[in-house]
Short mmCIF file of C-alpha atoms in Angstrom, two decimals:
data_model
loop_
_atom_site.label_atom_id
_atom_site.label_comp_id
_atom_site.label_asym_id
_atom_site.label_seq_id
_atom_site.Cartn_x
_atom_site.Cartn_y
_atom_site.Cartn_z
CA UNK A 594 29.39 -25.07 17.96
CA UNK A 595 25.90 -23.79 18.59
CA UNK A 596 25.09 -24.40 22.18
CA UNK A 597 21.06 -25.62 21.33
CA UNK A 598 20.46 -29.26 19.93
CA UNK A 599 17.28 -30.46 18.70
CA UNK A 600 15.77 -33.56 18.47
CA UNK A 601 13.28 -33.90 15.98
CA UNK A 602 10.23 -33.89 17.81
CA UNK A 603 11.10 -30.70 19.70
CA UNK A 604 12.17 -29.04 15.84
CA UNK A 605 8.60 -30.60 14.52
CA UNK A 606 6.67 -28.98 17.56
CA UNK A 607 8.86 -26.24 17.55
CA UNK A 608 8.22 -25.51 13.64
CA UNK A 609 4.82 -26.02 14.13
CA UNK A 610 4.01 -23.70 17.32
CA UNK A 611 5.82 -20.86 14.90
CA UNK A 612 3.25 -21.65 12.33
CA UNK A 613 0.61 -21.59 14.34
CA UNK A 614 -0.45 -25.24 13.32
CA UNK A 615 -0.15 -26.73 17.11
CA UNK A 616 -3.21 -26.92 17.49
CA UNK A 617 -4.17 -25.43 13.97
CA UNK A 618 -7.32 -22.83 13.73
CA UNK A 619 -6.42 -20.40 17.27
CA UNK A 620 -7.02 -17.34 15.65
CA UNK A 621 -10.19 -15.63 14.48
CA UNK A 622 -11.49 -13.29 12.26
CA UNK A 623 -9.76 -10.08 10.07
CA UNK A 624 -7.76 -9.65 13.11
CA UNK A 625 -6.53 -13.25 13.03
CA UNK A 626 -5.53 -12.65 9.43
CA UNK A 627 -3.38 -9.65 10.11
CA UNK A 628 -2.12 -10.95 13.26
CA UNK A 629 -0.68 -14.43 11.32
CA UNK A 630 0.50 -11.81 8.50
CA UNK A 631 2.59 -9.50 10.80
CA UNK A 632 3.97 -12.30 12.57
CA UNK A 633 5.13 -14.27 9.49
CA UNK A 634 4.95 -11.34 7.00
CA UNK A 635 4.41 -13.77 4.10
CA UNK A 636 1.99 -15.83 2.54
CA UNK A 637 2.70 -17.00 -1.11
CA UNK A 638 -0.21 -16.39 -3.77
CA UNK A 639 -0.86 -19.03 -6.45
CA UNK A 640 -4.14 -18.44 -8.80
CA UNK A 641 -5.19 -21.92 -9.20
CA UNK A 642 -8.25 -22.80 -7.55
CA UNK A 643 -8.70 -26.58 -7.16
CA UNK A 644 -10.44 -26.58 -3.55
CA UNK A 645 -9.11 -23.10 -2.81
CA UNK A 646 -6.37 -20.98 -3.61
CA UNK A 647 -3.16 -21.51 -2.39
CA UNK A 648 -2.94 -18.14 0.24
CA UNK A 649 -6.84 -18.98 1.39
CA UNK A 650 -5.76 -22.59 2.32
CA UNK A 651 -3.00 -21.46 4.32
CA UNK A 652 -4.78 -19.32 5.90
CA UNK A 653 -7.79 -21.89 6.69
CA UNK A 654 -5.67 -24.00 9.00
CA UNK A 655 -4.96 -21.00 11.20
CA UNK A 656 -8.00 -18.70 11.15
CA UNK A 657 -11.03 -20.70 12.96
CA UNK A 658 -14.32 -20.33 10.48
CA UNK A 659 -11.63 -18.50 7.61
CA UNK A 660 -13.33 -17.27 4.67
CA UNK A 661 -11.71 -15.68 1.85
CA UNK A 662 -13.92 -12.32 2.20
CA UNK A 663 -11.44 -11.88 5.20
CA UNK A 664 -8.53 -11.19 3.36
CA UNK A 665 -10.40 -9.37 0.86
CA UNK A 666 -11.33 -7.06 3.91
CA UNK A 667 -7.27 -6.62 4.93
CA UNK A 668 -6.79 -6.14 1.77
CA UNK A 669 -9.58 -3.97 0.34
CA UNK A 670 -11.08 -2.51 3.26
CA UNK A 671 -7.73 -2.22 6.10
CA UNK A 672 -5.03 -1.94 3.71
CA UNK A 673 -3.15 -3.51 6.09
CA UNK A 674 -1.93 -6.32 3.12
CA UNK A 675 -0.75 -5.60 0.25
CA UNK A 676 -0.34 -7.72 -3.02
CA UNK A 677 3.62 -7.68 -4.50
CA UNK A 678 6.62 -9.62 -5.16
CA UNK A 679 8.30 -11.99 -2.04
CA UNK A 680 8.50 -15.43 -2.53
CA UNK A 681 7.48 -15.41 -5.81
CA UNK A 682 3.83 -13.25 -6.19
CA UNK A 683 2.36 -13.22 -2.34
CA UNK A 684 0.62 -11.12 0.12
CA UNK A 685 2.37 -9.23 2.91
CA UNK A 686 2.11 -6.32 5.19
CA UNK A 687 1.78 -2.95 3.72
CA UNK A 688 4.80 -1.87 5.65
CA UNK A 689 6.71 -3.67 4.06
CA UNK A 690 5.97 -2.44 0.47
CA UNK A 691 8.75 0.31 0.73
CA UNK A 692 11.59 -2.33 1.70
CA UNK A 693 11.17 -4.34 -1.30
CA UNK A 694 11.73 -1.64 -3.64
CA UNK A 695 15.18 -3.06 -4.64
CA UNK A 696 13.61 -6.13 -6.09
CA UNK A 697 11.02 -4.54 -7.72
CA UNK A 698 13.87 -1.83 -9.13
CA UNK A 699 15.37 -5.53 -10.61
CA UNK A 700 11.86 -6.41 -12.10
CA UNK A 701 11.51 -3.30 -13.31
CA UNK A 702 14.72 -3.46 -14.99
CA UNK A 703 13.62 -6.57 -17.07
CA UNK A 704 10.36 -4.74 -17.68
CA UNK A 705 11.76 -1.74 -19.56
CA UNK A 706 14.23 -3.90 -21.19
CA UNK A 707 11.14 -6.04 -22.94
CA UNK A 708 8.87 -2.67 -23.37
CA UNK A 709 11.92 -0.85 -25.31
CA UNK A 710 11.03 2.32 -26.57
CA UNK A 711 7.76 1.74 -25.89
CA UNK A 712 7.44 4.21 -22.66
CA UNK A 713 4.82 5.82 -24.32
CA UNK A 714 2.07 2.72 -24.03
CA UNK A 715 3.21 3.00 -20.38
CA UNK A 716 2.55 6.59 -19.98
CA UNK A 717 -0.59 6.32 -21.76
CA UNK A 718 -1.76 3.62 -19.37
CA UNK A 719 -0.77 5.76 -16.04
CA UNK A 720 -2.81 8.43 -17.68
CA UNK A 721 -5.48 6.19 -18.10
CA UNK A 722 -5.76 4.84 -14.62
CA UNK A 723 -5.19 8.73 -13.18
CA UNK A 724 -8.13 9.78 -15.08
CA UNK A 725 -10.60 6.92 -14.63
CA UNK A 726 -9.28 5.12 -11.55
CA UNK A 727 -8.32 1.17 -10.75
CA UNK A 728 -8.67 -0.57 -14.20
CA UNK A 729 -8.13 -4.37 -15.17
CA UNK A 730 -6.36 -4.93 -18.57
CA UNK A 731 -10.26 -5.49 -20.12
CA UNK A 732 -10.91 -1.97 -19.06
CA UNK A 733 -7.98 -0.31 -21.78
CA UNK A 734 -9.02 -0.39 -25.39
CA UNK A 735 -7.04 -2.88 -28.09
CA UNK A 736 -3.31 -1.40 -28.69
CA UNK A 737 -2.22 -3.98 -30.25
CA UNK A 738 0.65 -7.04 -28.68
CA UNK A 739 3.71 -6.74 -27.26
CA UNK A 740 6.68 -9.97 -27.09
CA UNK A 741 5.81 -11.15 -22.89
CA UNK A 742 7.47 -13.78 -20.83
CA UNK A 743 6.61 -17.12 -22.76
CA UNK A 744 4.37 -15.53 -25.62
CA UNK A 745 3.21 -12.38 -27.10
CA UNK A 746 0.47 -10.80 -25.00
CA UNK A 747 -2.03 -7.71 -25.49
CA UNK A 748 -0.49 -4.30 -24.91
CA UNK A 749 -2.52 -3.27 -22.36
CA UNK A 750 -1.97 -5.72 -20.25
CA UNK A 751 1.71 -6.21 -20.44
CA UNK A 752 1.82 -1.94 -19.88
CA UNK A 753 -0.10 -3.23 -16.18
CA UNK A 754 1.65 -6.02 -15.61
CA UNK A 755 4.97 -3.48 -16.41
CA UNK A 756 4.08 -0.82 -14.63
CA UNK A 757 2.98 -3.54 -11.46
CA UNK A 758 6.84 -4.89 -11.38
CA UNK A 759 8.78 -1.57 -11.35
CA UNK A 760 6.12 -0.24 -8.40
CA UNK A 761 4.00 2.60 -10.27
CA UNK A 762 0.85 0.73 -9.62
CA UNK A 763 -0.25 -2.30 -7.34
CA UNK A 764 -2.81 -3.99 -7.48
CA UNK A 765 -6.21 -2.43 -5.17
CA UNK A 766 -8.38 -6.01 -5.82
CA UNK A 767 -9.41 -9.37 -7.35
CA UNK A 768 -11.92 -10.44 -8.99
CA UNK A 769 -11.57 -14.24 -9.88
CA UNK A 770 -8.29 -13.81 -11.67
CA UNK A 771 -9.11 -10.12 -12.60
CA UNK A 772 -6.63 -8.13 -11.12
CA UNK A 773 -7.40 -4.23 -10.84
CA UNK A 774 -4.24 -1.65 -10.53
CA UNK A 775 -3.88 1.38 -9.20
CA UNK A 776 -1.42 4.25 -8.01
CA UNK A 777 0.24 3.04 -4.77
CA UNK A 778 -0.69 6.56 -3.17
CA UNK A 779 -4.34 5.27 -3.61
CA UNK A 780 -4.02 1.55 -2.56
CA UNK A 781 -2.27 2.19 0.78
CA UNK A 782 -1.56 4.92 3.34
CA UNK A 783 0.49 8.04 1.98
CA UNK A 784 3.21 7.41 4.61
CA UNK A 785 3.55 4.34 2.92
CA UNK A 786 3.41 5.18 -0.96
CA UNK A 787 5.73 7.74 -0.37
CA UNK A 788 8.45 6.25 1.25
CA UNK A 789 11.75 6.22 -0.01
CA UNK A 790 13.78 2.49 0.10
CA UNK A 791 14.87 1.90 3.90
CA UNK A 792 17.55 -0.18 3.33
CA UNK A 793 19.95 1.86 0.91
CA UNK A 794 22.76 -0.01 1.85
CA UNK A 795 22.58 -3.84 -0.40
CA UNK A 796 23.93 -6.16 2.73
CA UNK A 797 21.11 -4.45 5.07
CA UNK A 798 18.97 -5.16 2.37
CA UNK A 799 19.69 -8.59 2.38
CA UNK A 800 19.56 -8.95 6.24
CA UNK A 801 16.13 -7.57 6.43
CA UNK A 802 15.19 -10.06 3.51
CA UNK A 803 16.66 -12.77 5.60
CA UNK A 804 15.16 -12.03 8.37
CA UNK A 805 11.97 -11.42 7.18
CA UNK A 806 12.04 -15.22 5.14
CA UNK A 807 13.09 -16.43 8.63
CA UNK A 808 9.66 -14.88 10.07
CA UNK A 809 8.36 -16.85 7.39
CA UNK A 810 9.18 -20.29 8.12
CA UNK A 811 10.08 -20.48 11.59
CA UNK A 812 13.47 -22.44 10.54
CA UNK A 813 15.86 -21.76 7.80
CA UNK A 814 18.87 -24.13 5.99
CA UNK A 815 21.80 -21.84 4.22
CA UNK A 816 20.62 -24.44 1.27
CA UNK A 817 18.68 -22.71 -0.91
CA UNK A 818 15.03 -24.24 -0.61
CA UNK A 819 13.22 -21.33 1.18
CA UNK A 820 15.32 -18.94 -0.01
CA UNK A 821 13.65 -18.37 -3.22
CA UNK A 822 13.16 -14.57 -4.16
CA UNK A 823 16.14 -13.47 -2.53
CA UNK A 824 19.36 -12.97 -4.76
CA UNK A 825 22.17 -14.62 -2.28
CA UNK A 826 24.75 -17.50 -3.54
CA UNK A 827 25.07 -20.26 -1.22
CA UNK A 828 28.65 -18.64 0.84
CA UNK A 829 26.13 -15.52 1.48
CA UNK A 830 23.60 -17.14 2.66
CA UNK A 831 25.36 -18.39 5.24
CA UNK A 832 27.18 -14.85 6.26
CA UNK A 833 23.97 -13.48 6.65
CA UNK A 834 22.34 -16.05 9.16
CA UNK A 835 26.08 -15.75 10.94
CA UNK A 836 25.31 -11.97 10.96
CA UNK A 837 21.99 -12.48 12.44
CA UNK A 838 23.06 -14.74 14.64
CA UNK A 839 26.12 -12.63 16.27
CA UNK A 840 23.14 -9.40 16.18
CA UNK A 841 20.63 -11.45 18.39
CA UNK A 842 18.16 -11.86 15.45
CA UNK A 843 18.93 -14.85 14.83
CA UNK A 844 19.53 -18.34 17.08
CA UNK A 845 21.70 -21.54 15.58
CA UNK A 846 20.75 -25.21 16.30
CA UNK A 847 21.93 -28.19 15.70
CA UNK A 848 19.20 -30.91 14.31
CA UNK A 849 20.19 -34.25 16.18
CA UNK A 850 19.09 -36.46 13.50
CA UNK A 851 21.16 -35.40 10.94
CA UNK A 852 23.98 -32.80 12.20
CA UNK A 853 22.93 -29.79 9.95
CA UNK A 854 22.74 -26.46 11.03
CA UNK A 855 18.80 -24.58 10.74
CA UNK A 856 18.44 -21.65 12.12
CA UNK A 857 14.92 -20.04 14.27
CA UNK A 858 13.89 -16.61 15.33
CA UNK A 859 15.10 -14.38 17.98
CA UNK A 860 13.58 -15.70 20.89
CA UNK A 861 13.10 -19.58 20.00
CA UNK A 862 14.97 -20.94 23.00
CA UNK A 863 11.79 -19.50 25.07
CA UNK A 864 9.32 -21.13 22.98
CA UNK A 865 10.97 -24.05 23.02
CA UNK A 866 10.66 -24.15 26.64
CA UNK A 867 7.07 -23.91 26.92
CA UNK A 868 6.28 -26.71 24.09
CA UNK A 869 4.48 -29.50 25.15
CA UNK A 870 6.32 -32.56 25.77
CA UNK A 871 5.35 -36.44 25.82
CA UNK A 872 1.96 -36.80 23.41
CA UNK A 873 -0.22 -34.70 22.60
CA UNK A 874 -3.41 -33.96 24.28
CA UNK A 875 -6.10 -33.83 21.69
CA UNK A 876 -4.44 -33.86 18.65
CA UNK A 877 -6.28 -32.16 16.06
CA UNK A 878 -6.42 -32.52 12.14
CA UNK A 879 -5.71 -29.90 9.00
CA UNK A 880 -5.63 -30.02 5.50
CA UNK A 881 -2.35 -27.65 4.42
CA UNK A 882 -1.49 -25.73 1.36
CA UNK A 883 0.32 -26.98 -1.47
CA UNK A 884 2.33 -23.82 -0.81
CA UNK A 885 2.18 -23.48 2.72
CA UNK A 886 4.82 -21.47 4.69
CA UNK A 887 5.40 -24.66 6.82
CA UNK A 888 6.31 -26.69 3.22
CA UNK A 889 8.72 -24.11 1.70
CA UNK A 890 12.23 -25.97 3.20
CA UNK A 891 10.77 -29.87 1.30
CA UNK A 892 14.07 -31.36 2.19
CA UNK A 893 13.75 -30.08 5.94
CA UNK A 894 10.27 -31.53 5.96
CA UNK A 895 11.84 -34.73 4.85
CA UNK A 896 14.34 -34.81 7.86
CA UNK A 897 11.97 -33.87 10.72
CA UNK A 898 8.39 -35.20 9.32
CA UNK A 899 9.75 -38.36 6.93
CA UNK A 900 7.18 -36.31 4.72
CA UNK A 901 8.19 -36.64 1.08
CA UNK A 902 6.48 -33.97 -0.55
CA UNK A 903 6.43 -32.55 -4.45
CA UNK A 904 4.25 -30.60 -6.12
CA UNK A 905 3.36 -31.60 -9.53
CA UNK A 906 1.10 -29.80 -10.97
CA UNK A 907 3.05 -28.54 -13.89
CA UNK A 908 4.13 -32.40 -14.28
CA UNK A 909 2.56 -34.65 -17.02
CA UNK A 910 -0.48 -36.69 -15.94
CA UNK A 911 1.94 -39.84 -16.38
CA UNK A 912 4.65 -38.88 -14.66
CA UNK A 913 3.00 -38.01 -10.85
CA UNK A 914 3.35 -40.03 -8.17
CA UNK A 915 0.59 -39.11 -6.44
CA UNK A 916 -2.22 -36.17 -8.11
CA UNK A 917 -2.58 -32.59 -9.37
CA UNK A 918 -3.06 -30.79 -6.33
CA UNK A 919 -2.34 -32.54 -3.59
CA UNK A 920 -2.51 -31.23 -0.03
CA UNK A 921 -0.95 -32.94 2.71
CA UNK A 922 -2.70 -33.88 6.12
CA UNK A 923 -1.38 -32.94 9.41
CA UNK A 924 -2.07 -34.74 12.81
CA UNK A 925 -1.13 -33.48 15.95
CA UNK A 926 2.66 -33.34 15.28
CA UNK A 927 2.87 -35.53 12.11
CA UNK A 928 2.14 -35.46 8.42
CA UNK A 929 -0.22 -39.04 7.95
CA UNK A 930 -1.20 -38.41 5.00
CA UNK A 931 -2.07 -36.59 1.28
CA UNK A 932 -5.24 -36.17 -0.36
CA UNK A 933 -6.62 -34.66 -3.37
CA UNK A 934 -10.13 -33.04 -3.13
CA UNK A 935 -11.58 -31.01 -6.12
CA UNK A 936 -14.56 -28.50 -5.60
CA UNK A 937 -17.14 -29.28 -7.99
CA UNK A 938 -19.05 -26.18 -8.19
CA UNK A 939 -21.86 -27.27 -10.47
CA UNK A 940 -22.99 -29.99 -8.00
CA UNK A 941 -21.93 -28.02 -5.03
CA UNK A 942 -19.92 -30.75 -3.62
CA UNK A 943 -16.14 -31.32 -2.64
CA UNK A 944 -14.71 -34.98 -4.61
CA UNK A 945 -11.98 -36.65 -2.86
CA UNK A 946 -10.02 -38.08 -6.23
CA UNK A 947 -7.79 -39.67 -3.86
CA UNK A 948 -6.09 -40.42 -0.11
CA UNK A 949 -2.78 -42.00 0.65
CA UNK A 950 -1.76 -42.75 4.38
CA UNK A 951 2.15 -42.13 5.13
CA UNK A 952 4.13 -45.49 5.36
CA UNK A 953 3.99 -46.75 8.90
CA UNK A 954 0.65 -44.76 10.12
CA UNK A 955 -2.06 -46.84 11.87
CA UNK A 956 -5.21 -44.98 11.60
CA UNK A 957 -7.49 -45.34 14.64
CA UNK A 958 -10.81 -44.13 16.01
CA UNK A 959 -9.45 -40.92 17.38
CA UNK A 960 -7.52 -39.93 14.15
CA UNK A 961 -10.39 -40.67 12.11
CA UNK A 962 -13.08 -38.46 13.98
CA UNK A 963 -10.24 -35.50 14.19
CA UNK A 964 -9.88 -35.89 10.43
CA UNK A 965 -13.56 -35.45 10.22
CA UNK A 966 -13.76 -32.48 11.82
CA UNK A 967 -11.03 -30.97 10.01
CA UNK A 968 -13.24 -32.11 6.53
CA UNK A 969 -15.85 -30.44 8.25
CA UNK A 970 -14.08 -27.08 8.38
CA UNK A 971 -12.60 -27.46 4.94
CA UNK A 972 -16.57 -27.62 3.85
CA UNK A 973 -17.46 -24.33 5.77
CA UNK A 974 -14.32 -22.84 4.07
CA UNK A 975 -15.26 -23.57 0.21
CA UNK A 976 -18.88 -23.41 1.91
CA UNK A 977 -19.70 -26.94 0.02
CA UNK A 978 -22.59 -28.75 1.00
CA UNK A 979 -21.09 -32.02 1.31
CA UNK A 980 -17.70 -34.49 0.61
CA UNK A 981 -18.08 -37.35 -1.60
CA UNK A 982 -15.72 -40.27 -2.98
CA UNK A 983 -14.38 -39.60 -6.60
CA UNK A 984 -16.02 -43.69 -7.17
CA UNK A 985 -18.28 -45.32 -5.30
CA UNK A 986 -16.25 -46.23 -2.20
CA UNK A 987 -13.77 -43.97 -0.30
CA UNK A 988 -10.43 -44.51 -1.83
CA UNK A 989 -9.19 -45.67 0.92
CA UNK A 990 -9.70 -47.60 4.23
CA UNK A 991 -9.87 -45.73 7.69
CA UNK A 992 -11.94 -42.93 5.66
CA UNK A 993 -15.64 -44.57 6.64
CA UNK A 994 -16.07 -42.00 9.50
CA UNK A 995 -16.97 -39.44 5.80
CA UNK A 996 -19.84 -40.78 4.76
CA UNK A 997 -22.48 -38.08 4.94
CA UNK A 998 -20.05 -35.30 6.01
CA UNK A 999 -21.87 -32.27 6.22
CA UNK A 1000 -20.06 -28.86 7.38
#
């Protein structure tokens, strides 16, 4: 039996120190970006842009004043994040690029598989890109359409797309949803494009991709919730936290509540130590990600936060229980609540569609005025004039303290 038992308040505080979400917003600037990056080495990219995309939220609740030009400068600029396949498309430190080669080698697999004899569209695109540098799939002339994923697609940009999965280009920007591609030895250091895989051996692999998902998250289940993007049945799973565990990269815990095993980063019994017990001093407010690190376990959420969360966006209007894009609302230690804001960029102005307090949470004065605030920074981020009600009241009461919200 694992010698360290958690109660739920020390795994909530403890989950949320990791993700640097008690208090939200410490870090600043490029360097806060690459700072949260190295030290969780993931952050999952999702294109749709409701109120922000998905990596740009996350990274608004941790990076005081964030602005998305600051991981176009890591990115861009640094080259110290890089664009590829984790969990599902994300961004993640260039140095990590040559460890994931195995899954790419997978994707890639799939890739030629679909393309056929068709190497020589590939080729041609390669040739393209070495003679006239990054190009986006409206750069290449009309070649015709190739059978991709769900439907047929345009030649050009499948050959990208292709050539993206088995590693001969990555992508070197964004514009919008543009994506640009280029050679590897031109989007990040040479040391980097060059390097050949560093895990050879499979079960390495897979301990390195464990680890790394535990970086991620701050607390891992053998069930399979957070462990999407890694290729390891359930019996595995649970060798390689045991492995972990018996190398020192890993610590077991028991959760109180419910008598399941999670297990945190080297090092946790320490931060544990210094959390702060009793309440909270100050408690501040943030708006999440749909897809934030801190959400990728739902069912452990559900244990330690009593936060039911689903994402429904690819769900029929009819069939949601709450909205579209939803992001949920943190408190000091507790999700309170959900919302749904939607930029409106012809009127410059952020709607709230909707708000729904958590069963059980009694707003007061001092939650409302932090929730303000955290409005307030959501405004700066989007840089939106001003929130307004979807109707012509606030959708619900407790949310009086928004009228005439400015950033």
């Amino acid at each position: 039996m694992p010698d360290l038992t958690l109660d739920d308040q020390t795994a909530r505080r403890f989950l949320l120190d990791w993700q640097g979400l008690l208090p939200p917003r410490e870090l600043r600037g490029v360097d806060g970006v690459q700072a949260w990056m190295a030290h969780t080495r993931c952050v999952q990219f999702d294109p749709l842009d409701q109120c922000g995309r998905n990596a740009d939220l996350t990274l608004q609740s941790r990076v005081r004043d964030y602005r998305p030009e600051l991981l176009r400068i890591a990115i861009e600029q640094d080259r110290s994040i890089v664009e590829g396949w984790d969990k599902q498309m994300s961004f993640f430190p260039a140095e990590d690029w040559p460890g994931l080669a195995r899954l790419r080698d997978g994707f890639g697999e799939g890739q030629d598989q679909r393309f056929g004899d068709r190497e020589d569209l590939m080729q041609h695109v390669l040739g393209e890109i070495d003679r006239r540098g990054p190009l986006s799939a409206a750069d290449l002339d009309d070649m015709g359409r190739v059978d991709w994923h769900w439907a047929p697609a345009k030649a050009g940009r499948a050959a990208l797309e292709g050539l993206f999965y088995r590693g001969d280009l990555m992508i070197t920007r964004r514009e919008g949803n543009r994506k640009y591609y280029d050679r590897p030895r031109r989007v990040v250091r040479h040391e980097i494009a060059g390097a050949p895989d560093p895990h050879p051996d499979h079960q390495e692999y897979l301990l390195w991709r464990a680890e790394r998902r535990l970086q991620a998250t701050g607390m891992l289940r053998s069930s399979p919730d957070a462990w999407l993007g890694i290729d390891a049945k359930a019996q595995e799973r649970k060798r390689l936290l045991g492995q972990l565990t018996r190398e020192g990269r890993a610590v077991e815990a028991i959760l109180d509540s419910s008598g399941e095993s999670v297990w945190l980063p080297a090092g946790a019994e320490e931060r544990i130590r210094q959390l702060p017990t009793g309440s909270i001093r100050s408690p501040q407010a943030a708006l999440l990600a749909p897809l934030d690190n801190l959400m990728w376990d739902r069912r452990l959420i559900q244990t330690l936060f009593g936060f039911d969360y689903v994402w429904e966006v690819y769900k029929p209007e009819h069939q949601r229980l709450w909205g579209y894009y939803v992001l949920p609302v943190l408190y000091g230690d507790r999700l309170v609540a959900r919302c749904e804001p939607t930029r409106n960029k012809r009127s410059s102005e952020v709607v709230l569609k909707n708000w729904w307090w958590e069963p059980g949470v009694r707003p007061s004065a001092r939650m409302g005025d932090a929730i303000r605030r955290a409005f307030s920074v959501f405004l700066r981020f989007l840089e939106q004039p001003c929130l307004r009600p979807a109707g012509e009241s606030w959708p619900s009461p407790g949310l009086d303290s928004l009228d005439s919200l400015r950033p």
